[in-house]
Short mmCIF file of C-alpha atoms and ligand atoms in Angstrom, two decimals:
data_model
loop_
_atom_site.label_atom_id
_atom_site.label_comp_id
_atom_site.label_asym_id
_atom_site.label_seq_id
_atom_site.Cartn_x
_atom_site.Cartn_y
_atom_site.Cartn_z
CA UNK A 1 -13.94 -21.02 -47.64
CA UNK A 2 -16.66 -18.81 -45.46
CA UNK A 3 -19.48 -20.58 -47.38
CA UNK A 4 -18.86 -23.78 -46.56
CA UNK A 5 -17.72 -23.25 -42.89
CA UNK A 6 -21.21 -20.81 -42.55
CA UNK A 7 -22.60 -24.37 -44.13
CA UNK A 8 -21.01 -26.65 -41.88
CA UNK A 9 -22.38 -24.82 -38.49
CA UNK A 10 -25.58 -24.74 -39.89
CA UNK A 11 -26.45 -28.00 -41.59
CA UNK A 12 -23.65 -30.04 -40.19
CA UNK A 13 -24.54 -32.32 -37.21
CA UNK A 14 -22.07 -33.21 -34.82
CA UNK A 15 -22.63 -36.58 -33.56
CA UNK A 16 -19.41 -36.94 -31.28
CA UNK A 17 -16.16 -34.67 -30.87
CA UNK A 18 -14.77 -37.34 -33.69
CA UNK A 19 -17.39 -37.42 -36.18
CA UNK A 20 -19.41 -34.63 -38.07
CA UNK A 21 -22.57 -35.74 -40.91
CA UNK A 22 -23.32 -33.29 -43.61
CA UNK A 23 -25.53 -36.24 -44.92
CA UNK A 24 -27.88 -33.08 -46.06
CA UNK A 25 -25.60 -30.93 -48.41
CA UNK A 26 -22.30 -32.97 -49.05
CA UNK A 27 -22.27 -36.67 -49.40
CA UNK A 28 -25.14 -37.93 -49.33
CA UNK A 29 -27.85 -35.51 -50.78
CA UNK A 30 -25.36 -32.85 -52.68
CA UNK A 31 -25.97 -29.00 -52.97
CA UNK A 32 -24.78 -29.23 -56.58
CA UNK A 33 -24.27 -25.57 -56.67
CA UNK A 34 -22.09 -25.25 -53.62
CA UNK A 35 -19.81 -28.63 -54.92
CA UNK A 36 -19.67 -26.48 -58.08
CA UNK A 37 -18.16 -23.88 -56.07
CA UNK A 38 -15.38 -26.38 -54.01
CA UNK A 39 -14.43 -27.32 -57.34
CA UNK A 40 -13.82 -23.62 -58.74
CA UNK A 41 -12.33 -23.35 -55.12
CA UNK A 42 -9.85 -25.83 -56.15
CA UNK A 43 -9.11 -24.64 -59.36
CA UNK A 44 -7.88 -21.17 -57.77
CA UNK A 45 -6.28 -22.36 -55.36
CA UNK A 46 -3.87 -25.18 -57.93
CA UNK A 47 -4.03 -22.61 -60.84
CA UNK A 48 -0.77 -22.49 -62.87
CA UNK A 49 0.78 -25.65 -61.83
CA UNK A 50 -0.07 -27.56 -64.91
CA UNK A 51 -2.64 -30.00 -63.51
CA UNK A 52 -3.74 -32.82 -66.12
CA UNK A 53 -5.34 -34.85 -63.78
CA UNK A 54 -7.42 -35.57 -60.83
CA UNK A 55 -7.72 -38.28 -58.38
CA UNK A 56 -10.05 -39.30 -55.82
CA UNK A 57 -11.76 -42.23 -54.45
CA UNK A 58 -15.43 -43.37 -54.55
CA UNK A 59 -17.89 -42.56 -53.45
CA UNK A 60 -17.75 -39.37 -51.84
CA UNK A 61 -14.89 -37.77 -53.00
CA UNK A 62 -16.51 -37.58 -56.49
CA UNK A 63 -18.57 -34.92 -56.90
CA UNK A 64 -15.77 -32.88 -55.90
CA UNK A 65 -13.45 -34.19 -58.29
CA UNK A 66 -15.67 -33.98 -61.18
CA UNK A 67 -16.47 -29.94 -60.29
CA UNK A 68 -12.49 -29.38 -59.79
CA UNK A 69 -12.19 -31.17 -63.05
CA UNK A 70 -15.13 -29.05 -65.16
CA UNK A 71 -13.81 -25.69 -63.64
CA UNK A 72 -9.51 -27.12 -64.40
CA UNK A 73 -10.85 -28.44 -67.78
CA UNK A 74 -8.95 -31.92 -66.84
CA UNK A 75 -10.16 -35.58 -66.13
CA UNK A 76 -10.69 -37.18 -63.06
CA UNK A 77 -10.10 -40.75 -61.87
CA UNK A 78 -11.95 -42.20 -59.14
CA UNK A 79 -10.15 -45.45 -57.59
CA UNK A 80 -12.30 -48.21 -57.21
CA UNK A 81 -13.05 -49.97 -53.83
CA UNK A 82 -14.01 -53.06 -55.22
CA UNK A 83 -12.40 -54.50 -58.25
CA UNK A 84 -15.37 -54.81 -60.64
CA UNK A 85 -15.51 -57.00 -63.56
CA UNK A 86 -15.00 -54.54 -66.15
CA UNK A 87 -11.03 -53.45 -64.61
CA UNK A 88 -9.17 -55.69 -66.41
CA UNK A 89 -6.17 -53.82 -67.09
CA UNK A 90 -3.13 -53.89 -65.19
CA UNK A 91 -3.97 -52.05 -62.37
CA UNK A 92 -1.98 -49.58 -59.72
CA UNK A 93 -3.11 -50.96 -56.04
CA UNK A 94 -3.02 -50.03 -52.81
CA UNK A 95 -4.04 -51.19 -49.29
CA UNK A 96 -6.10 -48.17 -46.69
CA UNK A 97 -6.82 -49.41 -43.60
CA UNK A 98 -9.92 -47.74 -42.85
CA UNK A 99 -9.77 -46.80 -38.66
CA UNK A 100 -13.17 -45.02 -39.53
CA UNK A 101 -15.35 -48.23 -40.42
CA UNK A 102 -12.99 -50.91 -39.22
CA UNK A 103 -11.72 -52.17 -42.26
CA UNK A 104 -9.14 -52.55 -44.45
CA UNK A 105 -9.78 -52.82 -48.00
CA UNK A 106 -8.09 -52.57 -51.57
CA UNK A 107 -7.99 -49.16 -53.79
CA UNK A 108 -7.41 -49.39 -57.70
CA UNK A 109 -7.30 -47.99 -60.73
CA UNK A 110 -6.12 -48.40 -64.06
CA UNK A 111 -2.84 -48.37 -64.96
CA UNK A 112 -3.98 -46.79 -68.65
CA UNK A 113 -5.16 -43.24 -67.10
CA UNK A 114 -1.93 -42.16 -65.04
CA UNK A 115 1.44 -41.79 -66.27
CA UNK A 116 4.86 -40.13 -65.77
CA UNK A 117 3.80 -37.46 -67.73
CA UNK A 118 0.95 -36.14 -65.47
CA UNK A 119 0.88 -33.25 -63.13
CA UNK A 120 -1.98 -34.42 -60.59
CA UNK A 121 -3.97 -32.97 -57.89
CA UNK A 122 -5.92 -35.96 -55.00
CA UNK A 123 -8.97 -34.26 -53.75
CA UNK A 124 -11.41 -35.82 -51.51
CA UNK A 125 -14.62 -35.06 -48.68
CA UNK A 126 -12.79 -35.21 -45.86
CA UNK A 127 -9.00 -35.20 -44.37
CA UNK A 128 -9.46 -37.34 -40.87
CA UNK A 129 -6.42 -40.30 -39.96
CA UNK A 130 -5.64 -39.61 -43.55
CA UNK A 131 -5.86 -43.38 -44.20
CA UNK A 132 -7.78 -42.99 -47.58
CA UNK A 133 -5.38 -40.34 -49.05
CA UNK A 134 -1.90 -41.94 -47.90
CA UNK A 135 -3.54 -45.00 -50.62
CA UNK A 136 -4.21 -42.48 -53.38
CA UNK A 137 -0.58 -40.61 -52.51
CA UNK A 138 1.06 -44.54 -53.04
CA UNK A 139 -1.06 -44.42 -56.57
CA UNK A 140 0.31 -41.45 -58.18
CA UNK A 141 3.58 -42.78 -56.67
CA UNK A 142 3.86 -46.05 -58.46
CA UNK A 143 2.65 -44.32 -61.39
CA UNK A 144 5.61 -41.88 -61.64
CA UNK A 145 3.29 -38.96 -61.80
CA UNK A 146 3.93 -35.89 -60.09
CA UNK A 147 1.88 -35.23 -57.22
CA UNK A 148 1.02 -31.56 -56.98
CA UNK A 149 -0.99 -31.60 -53.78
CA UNK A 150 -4.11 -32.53 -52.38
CA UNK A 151 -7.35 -30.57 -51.51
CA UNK A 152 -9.86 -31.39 -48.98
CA UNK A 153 -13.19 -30.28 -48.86
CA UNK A 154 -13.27 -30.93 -44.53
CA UNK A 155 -10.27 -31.20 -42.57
CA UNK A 156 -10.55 -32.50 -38.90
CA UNK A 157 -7.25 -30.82 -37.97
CA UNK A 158 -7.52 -32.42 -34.29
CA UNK A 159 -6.62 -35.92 -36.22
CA UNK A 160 -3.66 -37.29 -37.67
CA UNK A 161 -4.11 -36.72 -41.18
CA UNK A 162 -2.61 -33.71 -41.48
CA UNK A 163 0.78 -34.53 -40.00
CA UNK A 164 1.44 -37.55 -41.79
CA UNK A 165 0.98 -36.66 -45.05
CA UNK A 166 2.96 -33.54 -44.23
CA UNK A 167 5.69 -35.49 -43.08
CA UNK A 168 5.54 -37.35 -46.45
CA UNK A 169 6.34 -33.62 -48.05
CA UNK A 170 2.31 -33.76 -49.53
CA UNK A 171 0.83 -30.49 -50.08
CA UNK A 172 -2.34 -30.02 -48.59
CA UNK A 173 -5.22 -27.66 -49.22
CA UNK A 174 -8.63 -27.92 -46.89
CA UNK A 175 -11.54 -25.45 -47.29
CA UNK A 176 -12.59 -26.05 -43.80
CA UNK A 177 -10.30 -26.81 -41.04
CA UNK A 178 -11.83 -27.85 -37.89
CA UNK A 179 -9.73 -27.34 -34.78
CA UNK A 180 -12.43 -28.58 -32.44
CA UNK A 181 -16.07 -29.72 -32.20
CA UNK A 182 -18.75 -30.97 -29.90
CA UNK A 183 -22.74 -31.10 -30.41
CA UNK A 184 -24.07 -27.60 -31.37
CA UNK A 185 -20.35 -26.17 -31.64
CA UNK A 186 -17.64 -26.04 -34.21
CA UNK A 187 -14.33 -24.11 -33.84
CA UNK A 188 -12.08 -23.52 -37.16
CA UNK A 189 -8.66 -22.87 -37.11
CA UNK A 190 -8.23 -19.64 -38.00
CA UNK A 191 -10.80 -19.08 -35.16
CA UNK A 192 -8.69 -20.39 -32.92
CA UNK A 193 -5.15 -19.18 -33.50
CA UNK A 194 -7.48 -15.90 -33.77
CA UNK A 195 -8.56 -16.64 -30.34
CA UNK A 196 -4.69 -17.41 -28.97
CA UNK A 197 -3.25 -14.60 -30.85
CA UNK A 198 -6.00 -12.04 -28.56
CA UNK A 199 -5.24 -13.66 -25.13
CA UNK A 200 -1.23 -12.82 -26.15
CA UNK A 201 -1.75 -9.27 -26.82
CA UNK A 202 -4.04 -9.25 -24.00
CA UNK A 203 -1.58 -10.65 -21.80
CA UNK A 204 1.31 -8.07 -22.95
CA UNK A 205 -1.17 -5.07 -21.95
CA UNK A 206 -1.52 -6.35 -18.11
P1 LIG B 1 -9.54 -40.98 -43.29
O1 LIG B 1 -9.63 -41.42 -41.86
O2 LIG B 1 -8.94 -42.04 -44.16
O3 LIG B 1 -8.82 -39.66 -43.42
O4 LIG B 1 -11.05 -40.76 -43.77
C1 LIG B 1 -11.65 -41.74 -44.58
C2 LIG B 1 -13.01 -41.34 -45.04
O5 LIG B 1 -13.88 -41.47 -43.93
C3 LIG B 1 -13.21 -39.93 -45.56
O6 LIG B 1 -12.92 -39.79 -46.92
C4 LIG B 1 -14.69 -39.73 -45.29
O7 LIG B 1 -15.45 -40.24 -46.36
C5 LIG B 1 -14.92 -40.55 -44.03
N1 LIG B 1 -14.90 -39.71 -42.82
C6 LIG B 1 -13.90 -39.54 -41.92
N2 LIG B 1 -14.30 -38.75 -40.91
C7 LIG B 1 -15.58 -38.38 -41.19
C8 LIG B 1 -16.55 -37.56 -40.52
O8 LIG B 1 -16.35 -36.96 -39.45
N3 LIG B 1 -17.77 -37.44 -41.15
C9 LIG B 1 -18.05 -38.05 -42.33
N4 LIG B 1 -19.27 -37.83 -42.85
N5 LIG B 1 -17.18 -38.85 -42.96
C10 LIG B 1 -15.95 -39.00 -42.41
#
């Protein structure tokens, strides 16, 4: 999506090759307009498959979820980190150990809102070790939904993510796919295989 990668070198800061804050337009203060936009991104890109539901995981996957969900015209389901006092329902559970903060901690939700019967999408902030959305992929799994992919707002393709949910046969969909990074530079994918494909045909001219 050239909007948010044009976003992303502009208002993203790149603290460390690893680690990229966009504190200032997607998860912490939100450009409401351009989330609207990821969602209708989202929508496009799953059209036709029959989606009834979405699922993500709080906190920053939601605003993401909910403007998939507006432009699919389906719920979303954010799992819960914590299990608050109010989920008392039999609940679908899984374990994400979290190599980003150092944790591990417990994702739930309801057992009430997904069933065999649903045709759902995962969509979350960012793809990194993919920790977060190999828990939500085990959800829909003990649910008996069908999982019909997942989309990703950032992708930091230089991590693990990718490949293991890949090798789990999970679709995946990422607006932004960052090959590389350091402070003050960002290289996408495309940009790259762009960049490998010219020094080939450059090569077969000498
Ligand atoms: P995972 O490693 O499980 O794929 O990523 C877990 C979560 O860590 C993501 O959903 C995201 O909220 C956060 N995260 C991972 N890498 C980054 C990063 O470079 N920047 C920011 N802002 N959050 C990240």
């Amino acid at each position: 999506m050239e909007k948010l990668e044009k976003r992303i070198r502009e208002d993203g800061l790149i603290l460390s090759e690893k680690v990229l804050k966009v504190d200032s337009f997607l998860n912490h203060q939100v450009d409401t307009r351009l989330a609207l936009e990821i969602g209708q991104e989202f929508a496009r890109i799953f059209a036709g498959r029959g989606i009834t539901k979405i699922l993500t995981i709080e906190a920053s996957g939601i605003q993401f979820a909910m403007a998939a969900g507006i432009a699919m015209d389906v719920p979303f389901i954010y799992a819960k980190k914590k299990k608050a006092v109010t989920l008392t329902e039999k609940l679908y559970s899984s374990e994400v150990v979290s190599f980003t903060r150092g944790e591990t901690y417990q994702v739930s939700i309801s057992q009430s809102y997904l069933s065999p019967e649903d045709r759902v999408i995962i969509v979350d902030d960012f793809l990194a070790t993919g920790a977060a959305l190999i828990g939500l992929v085990d959800i829909v799994k003990q649910s008996g939904a069908q999982l019909c992919g997942v989309g990703c707002v950032i992708e930091k393709s230089f991590q693990e993510g990718r490949g293991l949910l890949e090798a789990m046969g999970v679709e995946i969909h990422s607006l932004a796919r960052i090959a590389s990074m350091k402070p003050g530079e960002v290289t996408y994918v495309h940009e790259a295989e762009a960049a490998i494909t010219a020094r080939g045909e450059e090569g077969a001219h000498v």
